[in-house]
Short mmCIF file of C-alpha atoms and ligand atoms in Angstrom, two decimals:
data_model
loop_
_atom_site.label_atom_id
_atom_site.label_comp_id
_atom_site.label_asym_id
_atom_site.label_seq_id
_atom_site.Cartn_x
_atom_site.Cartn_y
_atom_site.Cartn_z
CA UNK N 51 102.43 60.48 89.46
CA UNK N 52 103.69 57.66 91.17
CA UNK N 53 106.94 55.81 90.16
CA UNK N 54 106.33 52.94 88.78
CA UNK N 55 109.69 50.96 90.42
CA UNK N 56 107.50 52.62 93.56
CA UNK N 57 104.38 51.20 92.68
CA UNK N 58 105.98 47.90 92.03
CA UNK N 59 107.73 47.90 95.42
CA UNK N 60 104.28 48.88 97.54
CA UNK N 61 102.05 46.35 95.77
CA UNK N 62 104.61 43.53 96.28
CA UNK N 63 104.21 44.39 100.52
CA UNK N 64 100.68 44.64 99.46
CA UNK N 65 101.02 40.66 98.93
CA UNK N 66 103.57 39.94 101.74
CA UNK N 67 101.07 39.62 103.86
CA UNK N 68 99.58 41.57 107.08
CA UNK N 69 103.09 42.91 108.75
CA UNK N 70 105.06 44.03 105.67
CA UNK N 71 102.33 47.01 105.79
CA UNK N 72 102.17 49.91 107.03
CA UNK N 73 105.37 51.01 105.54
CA UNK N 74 107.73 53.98 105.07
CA UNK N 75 109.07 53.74 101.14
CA UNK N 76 112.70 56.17 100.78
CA UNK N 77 113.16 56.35 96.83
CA UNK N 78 116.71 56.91 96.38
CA UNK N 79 116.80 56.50 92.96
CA UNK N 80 114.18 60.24 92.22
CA UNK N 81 115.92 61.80 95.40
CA UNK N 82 119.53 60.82 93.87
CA UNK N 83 117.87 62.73 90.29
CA UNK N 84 116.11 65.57 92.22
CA UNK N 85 119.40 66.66 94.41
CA UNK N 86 121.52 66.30 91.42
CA UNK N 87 119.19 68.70 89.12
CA UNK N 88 118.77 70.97 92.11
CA UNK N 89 123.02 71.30 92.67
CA UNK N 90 122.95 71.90 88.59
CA UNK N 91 120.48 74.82 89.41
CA UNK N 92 122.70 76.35 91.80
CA UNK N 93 125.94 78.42 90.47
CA UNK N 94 128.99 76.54 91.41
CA UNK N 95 130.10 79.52 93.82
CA UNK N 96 126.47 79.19 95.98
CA UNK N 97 126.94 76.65 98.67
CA UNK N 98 123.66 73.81 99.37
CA UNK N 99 123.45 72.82 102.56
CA UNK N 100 120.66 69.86 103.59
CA UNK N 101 118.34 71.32 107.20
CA UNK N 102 118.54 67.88 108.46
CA UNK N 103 115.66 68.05 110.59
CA UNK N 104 113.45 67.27 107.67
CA UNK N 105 114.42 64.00 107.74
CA UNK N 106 117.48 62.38 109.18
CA UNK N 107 117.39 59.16 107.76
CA UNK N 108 120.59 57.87 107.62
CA UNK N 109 120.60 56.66 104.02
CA UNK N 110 119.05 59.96 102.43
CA UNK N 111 121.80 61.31 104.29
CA UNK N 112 124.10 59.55 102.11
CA UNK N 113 122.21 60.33 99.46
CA UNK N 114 122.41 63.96 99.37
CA UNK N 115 125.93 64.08 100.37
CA UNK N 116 126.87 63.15 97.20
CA UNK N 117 125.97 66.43 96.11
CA UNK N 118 125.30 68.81 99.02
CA UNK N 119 128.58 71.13 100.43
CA UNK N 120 127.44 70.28 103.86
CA UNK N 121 124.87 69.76 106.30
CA UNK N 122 122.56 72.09 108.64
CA UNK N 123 122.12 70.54 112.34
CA UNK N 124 119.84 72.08 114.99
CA UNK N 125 120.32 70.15 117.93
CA UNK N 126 122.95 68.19 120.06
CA UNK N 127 121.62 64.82 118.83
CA UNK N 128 121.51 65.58 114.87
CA UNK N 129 125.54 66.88 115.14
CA UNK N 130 125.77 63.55 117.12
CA UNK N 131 123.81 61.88 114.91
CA UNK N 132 125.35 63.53 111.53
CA UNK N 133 129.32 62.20 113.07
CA UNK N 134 127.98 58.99 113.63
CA UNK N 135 126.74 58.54 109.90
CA UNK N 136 128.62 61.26 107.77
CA UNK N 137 132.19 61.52 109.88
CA UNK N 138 133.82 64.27 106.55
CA UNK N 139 130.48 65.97 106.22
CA UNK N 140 130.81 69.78 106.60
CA UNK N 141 128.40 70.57 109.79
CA UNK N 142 126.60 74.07 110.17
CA UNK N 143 124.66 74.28 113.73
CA UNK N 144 122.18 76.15 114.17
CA UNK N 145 118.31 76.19 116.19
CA UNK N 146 117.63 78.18 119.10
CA UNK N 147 118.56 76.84 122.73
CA UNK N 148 121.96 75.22 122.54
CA UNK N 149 122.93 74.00 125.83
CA UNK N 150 126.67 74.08 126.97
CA UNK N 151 127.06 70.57 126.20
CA UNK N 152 125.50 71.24 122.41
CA UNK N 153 127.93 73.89 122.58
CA UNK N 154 131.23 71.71 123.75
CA UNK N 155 130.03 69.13 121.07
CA UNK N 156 130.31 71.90 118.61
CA UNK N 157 133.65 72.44 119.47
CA UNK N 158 134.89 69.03 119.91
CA UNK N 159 133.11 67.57 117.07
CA UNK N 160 135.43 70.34 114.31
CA UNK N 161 131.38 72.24 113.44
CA UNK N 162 132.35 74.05 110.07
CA UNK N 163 130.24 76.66 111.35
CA UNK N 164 128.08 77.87 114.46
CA UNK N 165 124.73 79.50 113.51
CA UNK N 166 124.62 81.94 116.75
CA UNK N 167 121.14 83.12 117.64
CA UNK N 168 121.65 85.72 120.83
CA UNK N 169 124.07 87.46 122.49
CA UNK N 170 124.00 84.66 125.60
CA UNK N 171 124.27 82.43 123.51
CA UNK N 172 127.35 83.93 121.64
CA UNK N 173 128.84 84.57 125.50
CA UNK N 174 128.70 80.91 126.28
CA UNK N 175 130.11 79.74 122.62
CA UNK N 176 133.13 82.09 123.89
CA UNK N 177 133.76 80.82 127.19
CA UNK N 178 133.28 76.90 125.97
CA UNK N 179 135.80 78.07 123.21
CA UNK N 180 138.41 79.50 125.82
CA UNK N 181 137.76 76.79 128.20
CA UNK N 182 138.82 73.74 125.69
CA UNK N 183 141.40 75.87 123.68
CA UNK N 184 139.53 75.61 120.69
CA UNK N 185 138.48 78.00 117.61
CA UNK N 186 134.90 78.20 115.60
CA UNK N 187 133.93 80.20 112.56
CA UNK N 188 130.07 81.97 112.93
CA UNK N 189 127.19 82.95 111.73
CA UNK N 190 125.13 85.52 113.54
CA UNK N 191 121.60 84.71 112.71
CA UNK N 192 119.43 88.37 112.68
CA UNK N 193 115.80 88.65 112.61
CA UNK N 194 115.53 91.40 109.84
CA UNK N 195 112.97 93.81 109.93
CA UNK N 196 111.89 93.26 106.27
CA UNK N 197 108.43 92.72 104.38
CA UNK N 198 107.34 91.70 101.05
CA UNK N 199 103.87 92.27 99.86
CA UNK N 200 101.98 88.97 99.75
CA UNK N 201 104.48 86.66 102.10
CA UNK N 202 104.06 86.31 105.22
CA UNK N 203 107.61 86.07 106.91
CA UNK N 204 107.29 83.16 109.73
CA UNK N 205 110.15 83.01 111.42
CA UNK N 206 111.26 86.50 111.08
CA UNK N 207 110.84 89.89 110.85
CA UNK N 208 108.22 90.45 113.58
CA UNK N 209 108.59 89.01 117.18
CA UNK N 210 110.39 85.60 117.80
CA UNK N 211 112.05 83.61 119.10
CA UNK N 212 114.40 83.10 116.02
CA UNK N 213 117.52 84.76 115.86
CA UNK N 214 119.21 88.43 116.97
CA UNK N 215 117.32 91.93 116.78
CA UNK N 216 119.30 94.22 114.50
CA UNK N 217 120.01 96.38 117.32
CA UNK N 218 121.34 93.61 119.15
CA UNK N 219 124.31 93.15 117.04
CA UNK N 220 126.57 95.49 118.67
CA UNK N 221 126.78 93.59 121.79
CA UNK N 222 127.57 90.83 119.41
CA UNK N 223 130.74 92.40 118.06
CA UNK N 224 131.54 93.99 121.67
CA UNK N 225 131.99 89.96 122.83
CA UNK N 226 133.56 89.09 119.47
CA UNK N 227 135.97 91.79 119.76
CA UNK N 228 136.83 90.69 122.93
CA UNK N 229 137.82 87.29 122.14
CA UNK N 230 140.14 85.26 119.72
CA UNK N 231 138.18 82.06 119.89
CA UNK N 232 135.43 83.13 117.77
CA UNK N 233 135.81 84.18 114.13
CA UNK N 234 132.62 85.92 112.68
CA UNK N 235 131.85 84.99 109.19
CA UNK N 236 128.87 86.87 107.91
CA UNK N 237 124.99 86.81 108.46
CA UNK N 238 122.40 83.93 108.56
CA UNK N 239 118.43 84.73 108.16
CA UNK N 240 116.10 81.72 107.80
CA UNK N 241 112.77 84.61 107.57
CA UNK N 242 110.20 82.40 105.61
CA UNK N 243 109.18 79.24 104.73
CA UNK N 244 106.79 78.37 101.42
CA UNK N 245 108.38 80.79 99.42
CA UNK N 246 108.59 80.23 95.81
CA UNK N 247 111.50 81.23 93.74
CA UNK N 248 110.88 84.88 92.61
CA UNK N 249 109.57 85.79 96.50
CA UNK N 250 112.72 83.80 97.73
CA UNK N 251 115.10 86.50 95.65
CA UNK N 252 113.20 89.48 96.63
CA UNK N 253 113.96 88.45 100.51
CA UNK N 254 117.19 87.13 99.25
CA UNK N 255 118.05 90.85 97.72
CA UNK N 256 116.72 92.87 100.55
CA UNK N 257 118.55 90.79 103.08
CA UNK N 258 121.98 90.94 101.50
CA UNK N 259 121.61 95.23 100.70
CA UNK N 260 120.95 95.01 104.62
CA UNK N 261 123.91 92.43 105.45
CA UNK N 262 126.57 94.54 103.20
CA UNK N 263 124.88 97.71 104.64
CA UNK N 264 125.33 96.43 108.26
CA UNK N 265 128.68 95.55 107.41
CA UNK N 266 129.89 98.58 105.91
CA UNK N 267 129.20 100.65 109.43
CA UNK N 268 130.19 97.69 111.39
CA UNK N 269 133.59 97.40 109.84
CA UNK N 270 133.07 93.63 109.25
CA UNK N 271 134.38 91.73 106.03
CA UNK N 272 131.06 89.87 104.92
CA UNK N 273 132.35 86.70 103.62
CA UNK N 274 129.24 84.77 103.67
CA UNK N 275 125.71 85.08 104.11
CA UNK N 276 123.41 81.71 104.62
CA UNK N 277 119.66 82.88 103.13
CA UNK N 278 118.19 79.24 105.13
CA UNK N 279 115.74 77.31 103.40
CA UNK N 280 111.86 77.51 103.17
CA UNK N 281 111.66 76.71 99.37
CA UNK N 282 107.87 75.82 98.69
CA UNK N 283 106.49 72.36 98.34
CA UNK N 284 102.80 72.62 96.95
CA UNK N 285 100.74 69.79 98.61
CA UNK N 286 98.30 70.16 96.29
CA UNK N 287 100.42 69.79 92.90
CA UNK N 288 102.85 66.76 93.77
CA UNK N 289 104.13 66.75 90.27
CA UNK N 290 105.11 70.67 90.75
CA UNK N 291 108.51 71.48 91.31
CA UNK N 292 110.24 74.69 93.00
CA UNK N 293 111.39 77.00 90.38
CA UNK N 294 115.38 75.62 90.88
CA UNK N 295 116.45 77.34 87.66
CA UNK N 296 114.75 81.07 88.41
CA UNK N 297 116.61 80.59 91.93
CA UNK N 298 120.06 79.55 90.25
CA UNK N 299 119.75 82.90 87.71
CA UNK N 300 119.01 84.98 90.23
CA UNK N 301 121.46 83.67 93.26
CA UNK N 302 124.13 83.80 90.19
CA UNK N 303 123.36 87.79 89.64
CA UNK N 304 122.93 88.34 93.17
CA UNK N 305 126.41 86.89 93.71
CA UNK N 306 127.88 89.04 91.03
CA UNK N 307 126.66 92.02 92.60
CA UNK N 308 128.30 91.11 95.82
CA UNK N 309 131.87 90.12 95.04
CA UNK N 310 133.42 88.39 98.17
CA UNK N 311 130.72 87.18 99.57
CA UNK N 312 129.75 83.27 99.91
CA UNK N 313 125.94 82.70 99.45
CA UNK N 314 124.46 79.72 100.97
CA UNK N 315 121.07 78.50 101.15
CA UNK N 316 119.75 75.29 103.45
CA UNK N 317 116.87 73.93 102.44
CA UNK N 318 115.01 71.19 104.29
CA UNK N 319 111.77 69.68 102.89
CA UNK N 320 112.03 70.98 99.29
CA UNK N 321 114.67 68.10 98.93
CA UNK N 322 113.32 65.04 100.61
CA UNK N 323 109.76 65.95 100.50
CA UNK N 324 109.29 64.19 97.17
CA UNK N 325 110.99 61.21 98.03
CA UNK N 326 109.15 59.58 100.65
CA UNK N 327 106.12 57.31 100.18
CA UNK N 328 103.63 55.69 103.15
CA UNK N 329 101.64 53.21 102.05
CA UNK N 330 98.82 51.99 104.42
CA UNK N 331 96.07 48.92 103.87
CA UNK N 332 92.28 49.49 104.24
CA UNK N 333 91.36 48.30 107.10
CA UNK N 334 87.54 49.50 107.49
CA UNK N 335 85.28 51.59 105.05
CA UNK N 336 81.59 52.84 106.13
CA UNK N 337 79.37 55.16 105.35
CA UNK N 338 78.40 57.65 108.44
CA UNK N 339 75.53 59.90 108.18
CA UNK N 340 75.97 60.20 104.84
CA UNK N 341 79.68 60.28 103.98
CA UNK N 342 82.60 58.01 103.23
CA UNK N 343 85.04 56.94 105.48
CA UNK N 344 87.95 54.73 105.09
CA UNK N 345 90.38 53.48 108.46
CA UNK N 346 94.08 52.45 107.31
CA UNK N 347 95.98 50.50 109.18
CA UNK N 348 98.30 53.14 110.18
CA UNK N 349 97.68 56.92 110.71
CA UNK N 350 98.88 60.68 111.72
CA UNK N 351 100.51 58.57 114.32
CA UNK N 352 103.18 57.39 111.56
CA UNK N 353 102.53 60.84 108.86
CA UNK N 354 101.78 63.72 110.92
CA UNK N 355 102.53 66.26 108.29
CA UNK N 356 98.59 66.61 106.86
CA UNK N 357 97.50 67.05 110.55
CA UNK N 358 100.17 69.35 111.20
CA UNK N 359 99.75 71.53 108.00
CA UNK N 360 96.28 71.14 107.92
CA UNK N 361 96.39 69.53 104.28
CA UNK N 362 95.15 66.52 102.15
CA UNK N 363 97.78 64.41 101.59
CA UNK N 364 98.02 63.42 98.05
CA UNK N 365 97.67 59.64 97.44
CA UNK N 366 97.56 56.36 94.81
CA UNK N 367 95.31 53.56 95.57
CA UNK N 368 96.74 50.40 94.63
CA UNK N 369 94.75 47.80 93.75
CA UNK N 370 94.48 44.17 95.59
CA UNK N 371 92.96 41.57 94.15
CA UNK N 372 92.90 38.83 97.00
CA UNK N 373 89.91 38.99 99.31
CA UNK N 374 90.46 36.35 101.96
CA UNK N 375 86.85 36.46 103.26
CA UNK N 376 83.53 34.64 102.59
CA UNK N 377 81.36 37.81 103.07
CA UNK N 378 81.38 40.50 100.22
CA UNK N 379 83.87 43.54 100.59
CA UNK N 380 83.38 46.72 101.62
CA UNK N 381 83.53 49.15 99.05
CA UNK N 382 82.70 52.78 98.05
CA UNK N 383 82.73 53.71 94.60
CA UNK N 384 82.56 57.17 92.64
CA UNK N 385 82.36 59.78 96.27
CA UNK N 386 84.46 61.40 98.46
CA UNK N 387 86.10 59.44 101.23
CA UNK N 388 87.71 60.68 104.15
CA UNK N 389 90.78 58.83 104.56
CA UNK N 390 91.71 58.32 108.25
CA UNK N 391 93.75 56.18 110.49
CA UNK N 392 93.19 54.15 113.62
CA UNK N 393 93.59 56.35 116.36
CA UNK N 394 91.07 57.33 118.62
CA UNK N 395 90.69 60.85 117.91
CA UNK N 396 88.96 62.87 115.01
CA UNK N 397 92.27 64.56 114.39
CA UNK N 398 93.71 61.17 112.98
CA UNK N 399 93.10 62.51 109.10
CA UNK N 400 95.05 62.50 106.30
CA UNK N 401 92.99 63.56 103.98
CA UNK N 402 89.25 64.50 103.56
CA UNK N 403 86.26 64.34 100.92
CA UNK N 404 88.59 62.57 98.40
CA UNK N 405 86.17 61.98 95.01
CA UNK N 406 87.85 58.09 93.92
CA UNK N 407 86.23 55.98 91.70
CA UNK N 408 86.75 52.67 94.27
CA UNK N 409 88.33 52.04 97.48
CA UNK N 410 87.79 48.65 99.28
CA UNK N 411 88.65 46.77 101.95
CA UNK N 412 92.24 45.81 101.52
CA UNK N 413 93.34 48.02 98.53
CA UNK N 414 96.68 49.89 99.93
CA UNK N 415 96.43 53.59 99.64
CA UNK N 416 99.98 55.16 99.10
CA UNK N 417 100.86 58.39 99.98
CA UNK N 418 102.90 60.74 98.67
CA UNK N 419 105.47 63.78 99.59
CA UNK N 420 105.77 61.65 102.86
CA UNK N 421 109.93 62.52 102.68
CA UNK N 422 110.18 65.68 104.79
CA UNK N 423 108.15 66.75 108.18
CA UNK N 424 106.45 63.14 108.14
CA UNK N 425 107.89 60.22 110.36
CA UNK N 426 109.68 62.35 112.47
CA UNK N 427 107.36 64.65 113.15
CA UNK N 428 104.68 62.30 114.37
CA UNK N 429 103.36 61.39 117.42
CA UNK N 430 104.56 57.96 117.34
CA UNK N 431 103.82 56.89 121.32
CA UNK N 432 100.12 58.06 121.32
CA UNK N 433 98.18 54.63 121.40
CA UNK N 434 101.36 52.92 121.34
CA UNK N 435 100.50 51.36 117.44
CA UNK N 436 103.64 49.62 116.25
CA UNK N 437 105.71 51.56 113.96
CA UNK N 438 106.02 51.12 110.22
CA UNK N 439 108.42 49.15 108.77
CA UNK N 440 111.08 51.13 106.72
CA UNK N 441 112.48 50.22 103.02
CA UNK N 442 114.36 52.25 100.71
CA UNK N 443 114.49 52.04 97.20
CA UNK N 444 118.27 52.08 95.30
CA UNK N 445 119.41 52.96 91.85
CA UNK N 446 120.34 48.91 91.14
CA UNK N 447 117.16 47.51 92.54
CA UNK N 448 115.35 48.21 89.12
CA UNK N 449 117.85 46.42 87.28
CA UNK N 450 118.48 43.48 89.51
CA UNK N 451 114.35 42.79 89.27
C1 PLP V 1405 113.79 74.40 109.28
C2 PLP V 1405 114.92 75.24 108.85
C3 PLP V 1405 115.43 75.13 107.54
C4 PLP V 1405 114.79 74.28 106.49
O1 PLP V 1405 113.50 74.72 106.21
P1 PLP V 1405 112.67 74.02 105.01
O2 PLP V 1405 111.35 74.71 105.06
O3 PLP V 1405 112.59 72.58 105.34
O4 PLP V 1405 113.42 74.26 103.76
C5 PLP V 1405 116.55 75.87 107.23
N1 PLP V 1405 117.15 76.68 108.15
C6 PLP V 1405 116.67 76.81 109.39
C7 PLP V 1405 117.35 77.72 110.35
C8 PLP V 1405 115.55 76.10 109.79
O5 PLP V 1405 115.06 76.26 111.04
#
């Protein structure tokens, strides 16, 4: 499951001696072939956007831009960020509590469009607007009401913080009537996350019968409506794939059926997820009261995302031969291990009860799916550990080998 220019690349830090590990591994080369497949998925007329919070790494970044139609911000420093690396790129903000400055960088930085997620919030987008003379194209993002057996909706459709009631939305069009700074463009939702395809088009369906509904009594032209992202990743099958193809067919019917109006969808992790590798050395392995541990040099400290999702991340031991020592090395062979890191809390797991056939002291163990929700999610201060080093992986480093 591991590619092998990946493989090649961790086992040569593996010999490079103590501080060339841990390390963060970015293959460009699969993420380059995964965006690419997913824009073929899409119909031409439904707009991908990257959720940049999933990881902001500048050269992923670059990476995806090749085939994404823009870029979803939710905060002051990613639009900051995202002007600094990507000056063209098309920038959508959204994320609950924009200050006034996120707001005036909105403005001043030409946003493509503003993902608005209350009334106040709307109210101070006007003002800024009218204060620096400027216009902005929005979103109003609306926590629908809406359930589908089996999913649980997350972010939506029962109390949260996330986005504008339903019955909220006149107020909405009582400010946006009342100004000509603001231009409303349609309807964002963002209800789920770990949907897979067919669940994805059943929301998908019952949110745009609601948004032309909405817009029918409101009197509002529905150009576009952004679905937001949430496409599953399956920890536990890292080969697996979200269904691209089943989303494509049905975004391209859905789109038929509503003439005039834009579909988008943002999705975060489901694109970088796969690309991102952290490979950590055995430091330690012992058995304790019966079961196998082994302590990398490294931790939830550097890949939070097991701890956070409460999952076993999936993983490749590679092999090192050198053994520097006069004493015999540690070793477990055929059991579980518990695979944890060097912080001192029993939290610091990434994954647990692992059947391997060996593990010893100084093998590397590299994870995968490390590409979304991993680095920059983690709790990088706690213990103050060093941080990993970073190296990326391009399309020409196979062939200059
Ligand atoms: C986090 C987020 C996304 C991306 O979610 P993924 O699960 O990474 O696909 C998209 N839109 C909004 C509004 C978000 O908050």
């Amino acid at each position: 499951m591991i590619p092998a220019a990946v493989r090649d690349r961790i086992a040569a830090l593996a010999e490079d001696g103590e501080a060339a590990l841990p390390a963060y591994l970015y293959d460009l080369t699969g993420l380059e072939a995964h965006t690419a497949a997913v824009r073929r998925a899409l119909p031409p007329q439904v707009e991908l956007l990257y959720a940049v919070k999933a990881n902001p790494d500048p050269e992923i970044l670059a990476v995806l831009d090749e085939h994404v139609d823009g870029f979803e911000v939710a905060s002051g420093g990613e639009l900051t960020h995202l002007r600094a690396t990507l000056p063209e790129s098309r920038l959508a903000f959204g994320g609950p509590g924009k200050t006034a400055r996120d707001l005036h960088l909105a403005l001043t930085e030409g946003v493509h469009r503003v993902h608005v997620e209350s009334v106040q919030e709307l109210r101070l987008l006007a003002a800024t607007a009218q204060r620096l003379g400027a216009h902005v194209d929005v979103l109003l993002r609306v926590n629908l009401p809406l359930h589908l057996c089996q999913v649980a909706l997350t972010m939506g459709g029962r109390p949260s913080p996330f986005g504008i009631d339903p019955d909220a939305l006149d107020g909405c069009l009582r400010v946006l009537a009342a100004t000509t700074r603001l231009r409303l463009r349609g309807i964002h939702t963002h209800l789920a996350s770990g949907l897979d395809a067919p669940a994805q088009l059943a929301l998908a369906q019952q949110v745009l019968a609601w948004a032309a509904a909405w817009a029918d009594h409101a009197g509002v032209r529905l150009e576009e409506v952004n679905l937001g992202g949430g496409m599953a990743v399956d920890y536990a099958a890292p080969a697996a794939r979200y269904d691209w193809a089943a989303l494509g067919d049905g975004l391209g019917r859905l789109a038929a059926a509503h003439p005039g109006t834009v579909l988008k969808v943002e999705p975060g992790r489901a694109l970088t997820a796969y690309a991102g590798w952290y490979a950590a050395r055995v430091l330690d392995v012992k058995t304790s009261h019966g079961r196998a541990f082994a302590v990398l040099h490294g931790g939830t400290h550097h890949l939070r995302t097991p701890a956070a999702k409460g999952h076993d991340q999936p993983f490749t031991v590679i092999g090192v031969r050198r053994w520097p020592h006069p004493w015999p090395r540690p070793e477990v062979r055929n059991q579980p291990v518990t695979v944890t890191g060097q912080l001192c809390t029993p939290k610091d797991v990434l994954a647990s009860d692992i059947p391997l056939p060996a593990l010893r002291v100084g093998d590397v163990v590299a994870f995968a799916m490390a590409g979304a929700y991993a680095w920059n999610i983690s709790h990088h201060d706690f213990l103050l550990q060093p941080p990993p080093a970073f190296h990326h992986l391009h399309p020409l480093d196979a062939v200059q080998r």
